[in-house]
Amino acid sequence: DTGVSQNPRHKITKRGQNVTFRCDPISEHNRLYWYRQTLGQGPEFLTYFQNEAQLEKSRLLSDRFSAERPKGSFSTLEIQRTEQGDSAMYLCASSLDADSSPLHFGNGTRLTVT
Amino acid sequence: DAKTTQPNSMESNEEEPVHLPCNHSTISGTDYIHWYRQLPSQGPEYVIHGLTSNVNNRMASLAIAEDRKSSTLILHRATLRDAAVYYCILNTDKLIFGTGTRLQVFP
């Protein structure tokens, strides 16, 4: 399968703990996006990379959130000092380097903060 | 970012055509119109996109109004597997999702 891969699929953590998610995009895709989705809502944009450069961050991305894409390939999203409000599905997507290029999404990491 | 307006839900019977409308009256000249769908427990899936002309692919057709202020996603023969939330999105360098249209398909 050469699609976007996200790990883990599920993560349960206690409030206050740190968590890290990984996304492996489609290999030739330069752009990588992170979204968050809560029940009944559409995905909310968090941030995106073009190669290793983080080009935009949403105001939703508080200081407790950090994303990296160190070599322009896989990406990690870390949440520090998790809160119950962080419980959501975290989606990663990748695309070619053009504004009209379709995004290819992974199946997400579901985070539950207890 | 320009916004889109879609009905919250629609229903269809299996094997019938489905027309999913989307209004985007504030669209700019460079905004592409994208459609994605999301099945339960999965990430969104690309369906189709266009700029000015109508577009067809193996999944659907996209009809774009001449003034580009609205568009319609057409599923020619709905199947049970087409039951999903359909999102109409105007794309620049990123996608901003709304709440979409939940399509129910009845056998």
Coordinates of C-alpha atoms in Angstrom, one line a residue, chain B residues 16 18 20 37 39 59 75-86 103-105:
Chain B
E16 CA -30.6 6.6 -8.6
V18 CA -27.7 12.1 -6.7
L20 CA -25.2 17.4 -4.2
R37 CA -16.0 12.5 0.9
L39 CA -16.7 7.3 5.1
M59 CA -16.3 8.4 -9.4
L75 CA -23.2 10.7 -8.6
H76 CA -24.7 9.0 -11.6
R77 CA -25.9 5.8 -9.8
A78 CA -25.7 5.9 -6.1
T79 CA -24.7 2.7 -4.3
L80 CA -24.7 1.9 -0.6
R81 CA -21.0 2.5 -0.5
D82 CA -21.6 6.1 -1.5
A83 CA -23.1 6.8 1.9
A84 CA -20.7 9.3 3.4
V85 CA -20.2 13.0 4.3
Y86 CA -19.4 15.0 1.2
L103 CA -25.7 11.4 2.2
Q104 CA -27.8 8.5 3.1
V105 CA -28.4 5.8 0.5

